Coordinates of C-alpha atoms in Angstrom, one line a residue:
Chain A
M67 CA 0.0 0.0 0.0
D68 CA 2.7 2.4 1.0
T69 CA 4.8 1.7 -2.1
L70 CA 1.8 2.3 -4.3
L71 CA 1.0 5.6 -2.6
A72 CA 4.7 6.7 -2.8
L73 CA 4.6 6.0 -6.5
L74 CA 1.4 8.0 -6.8
V75 CA 3.0 10.9 -5.0
G76 CA 6.0 10.7 -7.3
V77 CA 3.8 10.8 -10.4
L78 CA 1.6 13.6 -9.1
T79 CA 4.7 15.7 -8.2
A80 CA 6.3 15.1 -11.6
A81 CA 3.2 16.1 -13.5
G82 CA 2.7 19.0 -11.1
V83 CA 6.2 20.4 -11.6
Y84 CA 6.0 19.9 -15.4
L85 CA 2.8 21.9 -15.5
L86 CA 4.3 24.6 -13.2
L87 CA 7.0 25.1 -15.8
Q88 CA 4.6 25.9 -18.6
R89 CA 4.0 29.4 -19.9
S90 CA 0.2 29.4 -19.6
M91 CA -0.8 30.4 -16.1
L92 CA -3.9 28.2 -16.2
R93 CA -1.5 25.2 -16.6
M94 CA 0.6 26.5 -13.8
L95 CA -2.5 26.6 -11.6
F96 CA -3.3 23.0 -12.6
G97 CA 0.3 22.1 -11.6
V98 CA -0.3 23.7 -8.2
I99 CA -3.5 21.6 -7.8
L100 CA -1.6 18.3 -8.6
L101 CA 1.2 19.3 -6.3
S102 CA -1.2 20.0 -3.5
N103 CA -2.8 16.6 -3.9
A104 CA 0.6 15.0 -3.8
V105 CA 1.4 16.9 -0.6
N106 CA -1.9 15.8 0.9
L107 CA -1.1 12.2 0.2
V108 CA 2.3 12.6 1.8
V109 CA 0.6 13.9 5.0
L110 CA -1.7 10.9 4.9
V111 CA 1.0 8.3 4.4
A112 CA 3.2 10.0 7.0
G113 CA 0.6 9.0 9.6
R114 CA 1.1 5.3 8.6
T115 CA -1.4 3.4 6.5
L116 CA -2.8 0.3 8.0
R117 CA -5.9 -1.8 7.8
A118 CA -7.4 -1.2 11.1
A119 CA -10.7 -0.4 12.9
P120 CA -12.1 3.1 12.5
P121 CA -11.0 5.4 15.3
I122 CA -14.2 5.1 17.3
V123 CA -14.3 4.0 20.9
P124 CA -17.3 1.7 21.5
E125 CA -19.9 2.8 24.1
G126 CA -19.0 1.9 27.6
L127 CA -15.3 1.5 27.0
S128 CA -12.6 4.0 27.5
A129 CA -10.2 2.5 25.0
P130 CA -10.7 1.0 21.5
E131 CA -10.8 -2.8 21.3
A132 CA -8.6 -3.3 18.3
T133 CA -5.8 -1.4 16.7
M134 CA -7.4 1.7 15.3
A135 CA -6.5 3.9 12.4
N136 CA -4.7 7.2 13.2
P137 CA -7.4 9.9 12.9
L138 CA -5.0 12.8 13.2
P139 CA -3.5 12.8 9.6
Q140 CA -7.0 12.4 8.2
A141 CA -8.1 15.5 10.1
L142 CA -5.1 17.4 8.9
V143 CA -5.6 16.4 5.3
L144 CA -9.3 17.2 5.5
T145 CA -8.3 20.7 6.7
A146 CA -5.6 21.0 4.1
I147 CA -8.0 19.9 1.3
V148 CA -10.6 22.5 2.4
I149 CA -8.0 25.3 2.5
G150 CA -6.4 24.2 -0.8
F151 CA -9.9 24.2 -2.4
G152 CA -10.5 27.8 -1.3
L153 CA -7.2 29.0 -2.5
V154 CA -7.6 27.3 -5.9
A155 CA -11.1 28.7 -6.3
F156 CA -9.7 32.2 -5.6
A157 CA -6.8 31.7 -7.9
L158 CA -9.2 30.6 -10.7
V159 CA -11.2 33.8 -10.2
L160 CA -8.0 35.8 -10.3
L161 CA -6.9 34.1 -13.5
Y162 CA -10.3 34.9 -15.0
R163 CA -9.8 38.5 -14.1
T164 CA -6.3 38.5 -15.6
Y165 CA -7.7 37.1 -18.8
A166 CA -10.5 39.6 -18.8
T167 CA -8.0 42.5 -18.3
F168 CA -5.2 41.4 -20.5
G169 CA -6.8 39.0 -23.0
T170 CA -4.1 36.4 -22.4
L171 CA -2.7 34.1 -19.7
D172 CA 0.7 33.7 -21.3
V173 CA 3.4 34.8 -18.8
D174 CA 5.7 36.1 -21.5
V175 CA 3.0 38.3 -23.1
L176 CA 2.0 39.5 -19.6
S177 CA 5.5 40.6 -18.6
E178 CA 5.9 42.4 -21.9
E179 CA 2.6 44.3 -21.0
S180 CA 4.5 45.8 -18.1
E181 CA 4.3 49.5 -18.9
D182 CA 6.7 50.9 -16.4
G183 CA 9.4 48.4 -17.5
D184 CA 9.9 46.6 -14.2
A185 CA 11.9 43.5 -14.7
V186 CA 10.6 41.9 -11.6
G187 CA 7.8 39.4 -11.7
F188 CA 6.5 37.1 -14.3
Chain B
M96 CA -5.4 34.8 31.8
M97 CA -7.1 32.4 29.4
H98 CA -9.4 34.9 27.9
L99 CA -6.5 37.2 27.1
L100 CA -4.9 34.6 24.9
V101 CA -8.1 34.1 22.9
L102 CA -9.0 37.8 22.6
P103 CA -6.4 38.8 19.9
I104 CA -8.0 36.3 17.6
L105 CA -11.6 36.8 18.8
I106 CA -11.7 40.6 18.6
P107 CA -10.8 40.9 14.9
L108 CA -13.1 38.1 14.1
V109 CA -16.1 39.7 15.8
T110 CA -15.1 43.1 14.3
A111 CA -15.0 41.6 10.8
I112 CA -18.5 40.1 11.3
A113 CA -19.9 43.3 12.7
V114 CA -18.4 45.2 9.8
L115 CA -19.8 42.8 7.3
L116 CA -23.3 43.1 8.9
S117 CA -23.2 46.9 8.5
T118 CA -21.9 47.1 4.9
R119 CA -24.7 49.4 3.9
V120 CA -23.9 52.0 6.5
P121 CA -20.3 53.2 5.8
R122 CA -20.2 55.4 9.0
L123 CA -21.2 52.5 11.2
Q124 CA -18.7 50.3 9.4
R125 CA -15.9 52.7 10.2
T126 CA -16.9 53.0 13.8
W127 CA -16.9 49.2 14.3
S128 CA -13.6 49.0 12.5
L129 CA -11.9 51.6 14.7
L130 CA -13.4 50.2 17.8
G131 CA -12.1 46.7 16.8
S132 CA -8.6 47.8 16.2
V133 CA -8.4 49.9 19.4
G134 CA -9.8 46.9 21.3
L135 CA -7.2 44.6 19.7
L136 CA -4.4 47.0 20.8
A137 CA -5.8 47.1 24.4
A138 CA -6.1 43.3 24.5
T139 CA -2.5 42.8 23.3
I140 CA -1.1 45.3 25.8
A141 CA -3.0 43.5 28.6
L142 CA -1.6 40.2 27.3
L143 CA 2.0 41.5 27.2
H144 CA 1.5 42.8 30.8
G145 CA 0.3 39.3 31.8
V146 CA 3.1 37.5 30.1
W147 CA 5.7 39.9 31.6
G148 CA 4.3 39.4 35.1
H149 CA 3.4 35.7 35.1
G150 CA 5.6 34.0 32.5
I151 CA 4.6 32.1 29.4
Q152 CA 0.9 31.7 29.1
H153 CA -0.9 28.9 27.3
V154 CA -4.5 27.7 26.8
Q155 CA -5.7 24.3 25.6
M156 CA -8.7 24.5 23.3
G157 CA -11.6 22.3 24.2
T158 CA -9.7 21.1 27.3
W159 CA -7.8 18.5 25.3
T160 CA -4.4 18.4 27.0
A161 CA -1.3 19.1 25.0
P162 CA 0.1 17.5 22.9
F163 CA -3.3 16.3 21.6
G164 CA -5.4 19.4 21.5
I165 CA -5.0 22.8 19.9
T166 CA -2.7 24.9 21.9
L167 CA -2.3 28.7 22.0
V168 CA 0.9 29.9 23.6
A169 CA 2.1 33.4 24.3
D170 CA 5.7 33.9 25.3
L171 CA 7.3 37.3 25.4
L172 CA 8.3 37.2 21.8
S173 CA 4.7 36.5 20.7
A174 CA 3.3 39.1 23.1
V175 CA 5.6 41.9 22.0
L176 CA 4.9 41.2 18.3
L177 CA 1.1 41.1 19.1
V178 CA 1.4 44.6 20.7
V179 CA 3.1 45.9 17.6
T180 CA 0.5 44.3 15.5
G181 CA -2.2 46.0 17.4
L182 CA -0.4 49.4 17.1
M183 CA -0.1 49.0 13.4
G184 CA -3.7 47.9 13.2
V185 CA -4.8 51.3 14.7
A186 CA -2.3 53.5 12.9
V187 CA -2.9 52.1 9.4
L188 CA -6.6 52.1 9.9
L189 CA -6.5 55.8 10.8
Y190 CA -4.7 56.4 7.5
A191 CA -7.1 54.1 5.6
M192 CA -10.1 56.0 6.9
G193 CA -9.0 59.0 4.9
T194 CA -7.7 57.3 1.8
I195 CA -9.5 54.1 0.9
D196 CA -12.2 54.8 -1.6
A197 CA -15.9 54.0 -1.1
G198 CA -15.8 51.2 -3.7
R199 CA -13.2 49.3 -1.7
E200 CA -15.0 49.9 1.5
R201 CA -18.2 48.5 0.0
S202 CA -16.3 45.5 -1.3
G203 CA -15.3 44.6 2.3
F204 CA -12.0 46.4 2.9
H205 CA -12.7 46.7 6.6
A206 CA -13.7 43.1 7.1
L207 CA -10.6 41.8 5.2
Y208 CA -8.4 44.2 7.2
H209 CA -9.5 42.7 10.5
L210 CA -9.4 39.1 9.2
L211 CA -5.8 39.8 8.2
L212 CA -5.0 41.0 11.7
M213 CA -6.7 37.9 13.0
G214 CA -4.4 35.7 10.8
V215 CA -1.3 37.6 12.0
A216 CA -2.4 37.3 15.7
G217 CA -3.2 33.6 15.2
A218 CA 0.2 32.9 13.7
F219 CA 1.9 34.6 16.6
L220 CA -0.1 32.6 19.1
A221 CA -0.2 29.1 17.4
G222 CA 1.3 26.4 19.6
D223 CA 1.5 23.7 17.0
L224 CA 2.8 23.6 13.4
F225 CA -0.5 22.6 11.8
N226 CA -2.3 25.6 13.3
L227 CA 0.5 27.8 12.3
Y228 CA -0.1 26.5 8.7
V229 CA -3.8 27.3 9.1
W230 CA -3.2 30.8 10.3
F231 CA -0.7 31.4 7.5
E232 CA -3.5 30.4 5.1
V233 CA -5.9 32.8 6.8
L234 CA -3.6 35.8 6.4
L235 CA -2.6 34.6 3.0
I236 CA -6.1 34.5 1.5
T237 CA -7.1 37.8 3.1
S238 CA -3.9 39.4 1.7
F239 CA -4.7 38.0 -1.7
V240 CA -8.1 39.6 -1.7
L241 CA -6.8 42.9 -0.3
L242 CA -4.1 42.9 -3.0
V243 CA -6.5 42.6 -5.9
L244 CA -9.3 44.7 -4.5
G245 CA -9.7 47.3 -7.2
T246 CA -9.5 47.4 -10.9
D247 CA -5.9 48.5 -11.5
R248 CA -4.1 46.5 -14.2
A249 CA -0.8 46.6 -12.3
Q250 CA -2.6 45.3 -9.3
V251 CA -3.9 42.2 -11.2
R252 CA -0.5 41.5 -12.6
G253 CA 1.3 41.9 -9.2
S254 CA -1.2 39.6 -7.5
V255 CA -0.9 36.8 -10.0
T256 CA 2.8 36.4 -9.1
Y257 CA 2.1 36.8 -5.4
V258 CA -0.7 34.2 -5.4
L259 CA 1.1 31.5 -7.4
V260 CA 4.4 31.9 -5.4
N261 CA 2.6 31.8 -2.1
L262 CA 0.6 28.8 -3.1
V263 CA 3.8 26.9 -3.8
A264 CA 5.3 28.2 -0.5
S265 CA 2.2 26.9 1.4
L266 CA 2.6 23.5 -0.2
C267 CA 6.2 23.4 0.9
F268 CA 5.2 24.2 4.4
L269 CA 2.5 21.5 4.5
L270 CA 4.9 19.0 3.0
A271 CA 7.4 19.8 5.7
V272 CA 4.7 19.5 8.4
G273 CA 3.6 16.1 7.0
L274 CA 7.1 14.7 7.0
L275 CA 7.9 16.0 10.4
Y276 CA 4.7 14.4 11.7
G277 CA 5.7 11.1 10.1
M278 CA 9.0 11.3 11.9
A279 CA 8.1 12.6 15.3
G280 CA 4.5 11.6 15.6
T281 CA 3.5 15.0 17.0
L282 CA 3.0 18.6 15.7
N283 CA 2.8 20.4 19.0
L284 CA 5.8 22.7 19.1
A285 CA 6.7 22.0 22.7
D286 CA 6.3 18.2 22.3
L287 CA 8.4 18.3 19.1
A288 CA 11.1 20.1 20.9
V289 CA 11.2 17.2 23.4
R290 CA 11.0 14.4 20.8
L291 CA 13.1 15.6 17.9
P292 CA 16.4 15.0 19.7
E293 CA 15.2 11.5 20.4
V294 CA 14.4 10.7 16.8
G295 CA 18.0 9.7 16.2
A296 CA 18.2 10.8 12.6
P297 CA 19.8 14.2 12.7
G298 CA 20.3 14.2 8.9
L299 CA 16.6 13.8 8.3
V300 CA 15.7 16.5 10.8
T301 CA 18.1 18.9 9.1
A302 CA 16.6 18.1 5.7
I303 CA 13.2 19.0 7.0
A304 CA 14.6 22.1 8.6
M305 CA 15.7 23.2 5.2
L306 CA 12.2 22.6 3.8
F307 CA 10.9 24.9 6.5
L308 CA 13.6 27.4 5.6
V309 CA 12.3 27.5 2.0
A310 CA 8.7 27.7 3.1
F311 CA 9.2 30.4 5.6
G312 CA 11.9 32.0 3.5
I313 CA 9.4 32.7 0.7
K314 CA 7.0 34.3 3.2
A315 CA 9.7 36.3 4.8
A316 CA 11.2 37.2 1.4
V317 CA 14.8 36.2 2.0
F318 CA 17.4 35.8 -0.8
P319 CA 16.8 34.3 -3.3
L320 CA 13.1 33.9 -2.7
F321 CA 12.1 37.5 -2.5
F322 CA 11.3 38.3 -6.1
W323 CA 7.5 38.2 -5.6
L324 CA 7.6 41.0 -3.0
P325 CA 8.7 44.0 -5.0
A326 CA 6.5 42.8 -7.8
A327 CA 3.4 42.9 -5.7
Y328 CA 3.8 45.3 -2.8
H329 CA 3.8 48.5 -4.8
T330 CA 0.5 47.9 -6.6
P331 CA -2.4 48.2 -4.0
P332 CA -3.4 51.4 -2.2
I333 CA -0.8 52.7 0.2
A334 CA -2.7 51.8 3.3
I335 CA -2.8 48.1 2.3
S336 CA 0.9 48.2 1.2
A337 CA 1.9 49.7 4.5
L338 CA 0.1 47.0 6.5
F339 CA 1.7 44.3 4.3
A340 CA 5.1 45.9 4.5
G341 CA 4.9 46.1 8.3
L342 CA 3.4 42.8 9.2
L343 CA 3.3 40.1 6.6
T344 CA 7.0 39.4 6.1
K345 CA 7.6 39.6 9.8
V346 CA 5.2 36.7 10.3
G347 CA 7.6 34.7 8.2
V348 CA 10.6 35.9 10.2
Y349 CA 8.7 35.1 13.4
A350 CA 8.1 31.5 12.2
L351 CA 11.8 31.2 11.3
I352 CA 12.8 32.3 14.7
R353 CA 10.3 30.0 16.3
V354 CA 11.4 26.8 14.5
F355 CA 15.1 27.6 14.4
T356 CA 15.3 28.3 18.2
L357 CA 12.8 25.7 19.5
L358 CA 13.0 22.7 17.1
F359 CA 16.0 22.7 14.8
T360 CA 18.9 23.3 17.1
Q361 CA 20.6 19.9 16.8
D362 CA 22.9 20.9 14.0
V363 CA 23.4 24.6 14.6
G364 CA 26.7 24.6 12.8
Y365 CA 25.0 23.6 9.5
T366 CA 21.6 25.2 9.6
H367 CA 22.5 28.5 11.1
T368 CA 25.5 28.9 8.8
I369 CA 23.1 28.6 5.9
L370 CA 20.9 31.2 7.6
L371 CA 23.9 33.5 8.0
V372 CA 24.8 33.3 4.3
V373 CA 21.2 33.8 3.3
A374 CA 20.9 36.8 5.6
S375 CA 24.1 38.5 4.2
L376 CA 22.9 38.0 0.6
T377 CA 19.4 39.2 1.5
M378 CA 20.8 42.5 3.0
V379 CA 23.0 43.3 0.1
T380 CA 20.7 42.2 -2.9
G381 CA 17.7 43.9 -1.3
V382 CA 19.3 47.2 -0.9
L383 CA 21.0 47.1 -4.4
G384 CA 17.5 46.6 -5.8
A385 CA 16.3 49.6 -3.8
V386 CA 19.2 51.8 -5.1
A387 CA 18.2 50.9 -8.7
Q388 CA 14.6 52.0 -8.4
A389 CA 13.0 55.4 -9.1
D390 CA 9.6 54.8 -7.6
V391 CA 9.0 55.6 -3.9
R392 CA 7.0 52.5 -3.3
K393 CA 9.4 50.2 -5.1
I394 CA 12.4 51.6 -3.2
L395 CA 10.6 51.0 0.0
S396 CA 9.5 47.5 -1.1
F397 CA 13.1 46.5 -1.8
H398 CA 14.1 47.9 1.5
I399 CA 11.8 45.4 3.3
V400 CA 13.9 42.6 1.7
S401 CA 17.2 44.1 2.8
Q402 CA 16.0 44.7 6.4
I403 CA 14.7 41.2 6.7
G404 CA 18.3 40.2 6.2
Y405 CA 19.3 41.9 9.5
M406 CA 16.7 40.0 11.4
V407 CA 17.7 36.7 10.0
M408 CA 21.3 37.6 10.7
G409 CA 20.3 38.0 14.4
L410 CA 18.7 34.6 14.4
A411 CA 21.6 33.0 12.5
L412 CA 24.3 34.2 15.0
F413 CA 22.2 32.5 17.7
T414 CA 23.8 34.2 20.7
P415 CA 21.7 35.9 23.4
L416 CA 22.9 39.3 22.2
A417 CA 22.1 38.5 18.5
L418 CA 18.6 37.3 19.3
L419 CA 18.0 40.4 21.4
G420 CA 19.0 42.4 18.4
A421 CA 16.8 40.4 16.1
I422 CA 13.7 41.0 18.3
F423 CA 14.6 44.7 18.8
Y424 CA 15.0 45.0 15.0
I425 CA 11.7 43.4 14.2
V426 CA 9.8 45.8 16.5
H427 CA 11.7 48.8 15.2
H428 CA 11.3 47.7 11.6
I429 CA 7.5 47.2 11.7
V430 CA 7.0 50.7 13.1
V431 CA 9.4 52.4 10.8
K432 CA 8.5 50.6 7.6
T433 CA 4.8 51.1 8.0
N434 CA 5.5 54.8 8.7
L435 CA 7.6 55.2 5.6
F436 CA 4.9 53.8 3.4
L437 CA 2.4 56.1 5.0
V438 CA 4.6 59.2 4.5
G439 CA 5.2 58.1 0.9
G440 CA 1.4 57.9 0.5
V441 CA 1.0 61.4 1.9
A442 CA 3.6 62.8 -0.4
E443 CA 1.9 61.1 -3.4
R444 CA -1.4 62.7 -2.3
I445 CA 0.2 66.1 -2.5
V446 CA 2.3 65.8 -5.7
G447 CA 0.1 63.2 -7.4
H448 CA 3.0 60.8 -8.2
F449 CA 5.1 58.0 -6.8
D450 CA 7.7 58.5 -9.5
L451 CA 10.7 60.4 -8.2
G452 CA 11.3 62.2 -11.5
Q453 CA 7.9 63.8 -11.3
M454 CA 8.0 64.7 -7.6
G455 CA 9.6 67.7 -6.0
G456 CA 9.3 70.8 -3.9
L457 CA 7.9 69.1 -0.9
Y458 CA 10.5 70.6 1.5
R459 CA 9.5 74.1 0.5
S460 CA 5.7 73.5 0.5
R461 CA 5.4 71.1 3.4
P462 CA 8.3 71.4 5.8
L463 CA 6.5 69.4 8.5
L464 CA 6.1 66.5 6.2
A465 CA 9.8 66.6 5.3
V466 CA 10.7 66.3 9.0
L467 CA 8.2 63.5 9.4
F468 CA 9.8 61.7 6.5
L469 CA 13.3 62.2 7.9
V470 CA 12.5 60.5 11.2
P471 CA 11.7 57.0 9.8
A472 CA 14.1 57.3 6.9
L473 CA 17.1 58.1 9.1
S474 CA 15.9 55.5 11.6
L475 CA 15.8 52.8 8.8
A476 CA 19.3 53.8 7.8
G477 CA 20.4 53.5 11.4
L478 CA 21.4 57.0 12.4
P479 CA 21.4 57.9 16.1
P480 CA 19.5 58.7 18.2
L481 CA 16.6 56.9 16.4
S482 CA 15.4 53.3 17.0
G483 CA 17.3 51.9 14.0
F484 CA 20.6 52.9 15.4
W485 CA 20.2 50.7 18.5
A486 CA 18.8 47.8 16.4
K487 CA 21.7 47.9 14.0
L488 CA 24.3 48.5 16.7
I489 CA 23.2 45.4 18.7
I490 CA 23.2 43.2 15.6
L491 CA 26.6 44.4 14.5
Q492 CA 28.1 44.0 18.0
A493 CA 26.7 40.5 18.1
G494 CA 28.2 39.8 14.7
L495 CA 31.6 41.0 15.8
E496 CA 31.4 39.0 19.0
A497 CA 30.6 35.9 16.9
E498 CA 33.4 36.8 14.5
A499 CA 31.0 36.7 11.5
Y500 CA 32.9 39.4 9.7
F501 CA 31.4 38.6 6.3
A502 CA 27.9 39.2 7.6
V503 CA 29.0 42.3 9.5
G504 CA 30.6 43.7 6.3
A505 CA 27.4 43.0 4.4
A506 CA 25.3 44.7 7.1
L507 CA 27.6 47.8 7.0
I508 CA 27.4 48.0 3.2
A509 CA 23.7 47.6 3.3
G510 CA 23.4 50.3 5.9
I511 CA 25.3 52.8 3.8
L512 CA 23.3 51.9 0.6
T513 CA 20.1 52.3 2.6
L514 CA 21.2 55.8 3.5
V515 CA 22.1 56.4 -0.2
S516 CA 18.6 55.4 -1.4
M517 CA 16.9 57.4 1.3
T518 CA 19.0 60.4 0.3
K519 CA 17.7 59.8 -3.2
I520 CA 14.1 60.1 -2.1
W521 CA 15.0 63.1 0.0
S522 CA 16.8 65.0 -2.7
E523 CA 14.3 64.1 -5.5
A524 CA 11.0 64.4 -3.7
F525 CA 11.8 67.0 -1.1
W526 CA 14.6 69.3 -2.2
K527 CA 14.4 69.4 -6.0
P528 CA 11.9 72.0 -7.3
L529 CA 8.7 70.6 -8.6
P530 CA 9.3 69.8 -12.4
V531 CA 5.8 70.8 -13.4
E532 CA 4.0 73.4 -11.4
A533 CA 1.0 71.8 -9.7
T534 CA -2.4 72.8 -11.0
G535 CA -5.5 72.8 -8.9
A536 CA -6.1 73.5 -5.3
P537 CA -3.6 72.3 -2.6
V538 CA -4.6 69.1 -0.9
S539 CA -5.2 69.0 2.8
V540 CA -3.5 66.1 4.4
R541 CA -3.8 67.1 8.0
G542 CA -5.9 64.0 9.0
L543 CA -3.5 61.7 7.3
L544 CA -0.6 63.0 9.4
V545 CA -2.1 61.7 12.6
P546 CA -0.9 58.1 12.3
V547 CA 2.4 59.3 10.8
V548 CA 3.1 61.5 13.8
L549 CA 2.1 58.7 16.1
L550 CA 4.5 56.2 14.6
A551 CA 7.3 58.8 14.4
A552 CA 6.8 59.5 18.1
V553 CA 7.1 55.7 18.8
T554 CA 10.4 55.6 16.7
I555 CA 11.9 58.6 18.6
A556 CA 10.7 57.2 21.9
I557 CA 12.4 53.9 21.2
G558 CA 15.5 55.7 20.1
L559 CA 15.8 58.0 23.1
Y560 CA 14.7 55.6 25.7
A561 CA 15.6 52.1 24.3
E562 CA 16.0 50.4 27.7
P563 CA 12.5 49.1 28.2
L564 CA 12.3 47.5 24.8
A565 CA 15.9 46.2 25.1
V566 CA 15.1 44.6 28.5
L567 CA 12.0 43.1 27.0
A568 CA 13.9 41.8 24.0
E569 CA 16.7 40.5 26.3
R570 CA 14.2 38.4 28.3
S571 CA 12.5 37.0 25.2
A572 CA 15.9 36.1 23.8
A573 CA 16.7 34.3 27.0
E574 CA 13.4 32.5 26.7
L575 CA 14.1 31.5 23.1
L576 CA 17.6 30.2 23.9
D577 CA 16.4 28.1 26.8
P578 CA 13.2 26.4 25.6
S579 CA 12.7 24.4 28.8
A580 CA 10.4 27.1 30.2
Y581 CA 8.3 27.0 27.0
I582 CA 8.1 23.2 27.2
T583 CA 7.2 23.1 30.8
A584 CA 4.6 25.8 30.4
V585 CA 2.8 23.9 27.6
L586 CA 3.3 20.2 28.6
G587 CA 3.2 20.6 32.4
A588 CA 5.9 20.4 35.0
D589 CA 6.3 16.6 34.7
A590 CA 7.3 16.7 31.1
P591 CA 10.8 15.6 30.2
V592 CA 12.9 18.6 29.4
A593 CA 14.7 18.7 26.1
A594 CA 18.5 18.4 25.8
T595 CA 20.2 21.6 26.8
Q596 CA 21.5 24.0 24.2
P597 CA 24.9 23.4 22.6

């Protein structure tokens, strides 16, 4: 299971970085999305993956009966997914605004647009 | 004490909600906003008073004991930075009242402003790494929206860089958090400080430390990760720039100080040497960028980068005196940098331009403004008797004691070049006659000068009477160098105490 997930993280990272290096900003954003999923998987795997009972203590007991799954990484990943989702939604709106303002999402064209000639930025 | 720890987060949140509920009544909105920021300042001062009197304070949310629950901790460093945050909240808001247009106010400027303050306060109080991540995201998303609020083309372009770079930085941070959790099995800062030395894989810990360095380095804008900052910070209205300039990068520096004094102290020879090199390069490259610019806001933006270098240098030297200097520097820098942006904004209001070539004649027409510019400008450059003099002196002295001559040289060069670029603003905007005679009625800026005078007074007060802040910084530096007090405060007295400092 861990090997499979590790491979998946590798593939996602590779694809994410490849997309980040593109000139279209929409593709860069997709790269960020893939990377964020890779990172979420890393957090999940870091908390050990095992086939175990759900982390619920039965009624009347103060400790679980069998080995239980680690709920903490799942809680962390859930939070991270929600946050990532919000950020990506915002970034999409921003890219839409950029496209509406400049008519392009190509980073080269956008940096040529720079009227005051600042060399900093995309 | 418990309520005091929650208040710096709760007050901005409640204020933001109240402001959102009164969007249709601008006057009411402003009243809430002002009340909220004054309330935040009062709460943080009370917190600092409590921490000073009773030691490190902590609270466990939902009564889950550490290291399982969510912990809020305030040591002296957090408390001092919170007070400065509160002060900036009030000062910048006073300025924003007079300058932010009605459109931005309707689109939620005030709510975002307070949510940003909430994010900053939360980051300063977070007692575990994952919550630090969450607070970073809170202040990040609000800063995104504040940055693009408006229709300016430059604003859109600047924010695209800012957003994408910061998204990647957040991923780096989360990755480091995940790997650290996999290794140590905990994310509570105090618990990590106990367990990391026991992990028995110093190489891996150092690798993760470097991942944190990249993540926080992007937020703090250190060399070579600072390029997004000058591209973005000069685009929004000056009140927003000023708040960002004062607070946002300093949260990154705070996070660096926190993890590199509490967690990653096993291999100081390696990690802190890298920090020292990074700090030296940051100081020099940042100020070189500033010298090359001809726009007030861009010069000031590049200066942020260069000044971050001094703070990181204080952390990298890792001696009591150096950390004292770093903390002193952060406090001084937040006040001075915010003030410089505000003065720049006032000058722009009078002349109508940020471009130095088109500015001029301000000394003749507004001598008071010229004096008010000189106070933070000379303080930033480190001239006595202003606050920057002490900050630089302490850092340099610590550098000489640690025999880090390369970094001391870089700091001295950066100091001179800072003075050069400040002189440039002075001679172009204030001394030179106005190239094109202004048409139209003179603008009244009396109201805008209130926060400027307030912050200048703070700078002079720190400069003339540096001892209280120095004593405060000294005690927080001692706390940082000996984390056992932090650990016992959070985990309880029976917790095992981490290995002593090297």
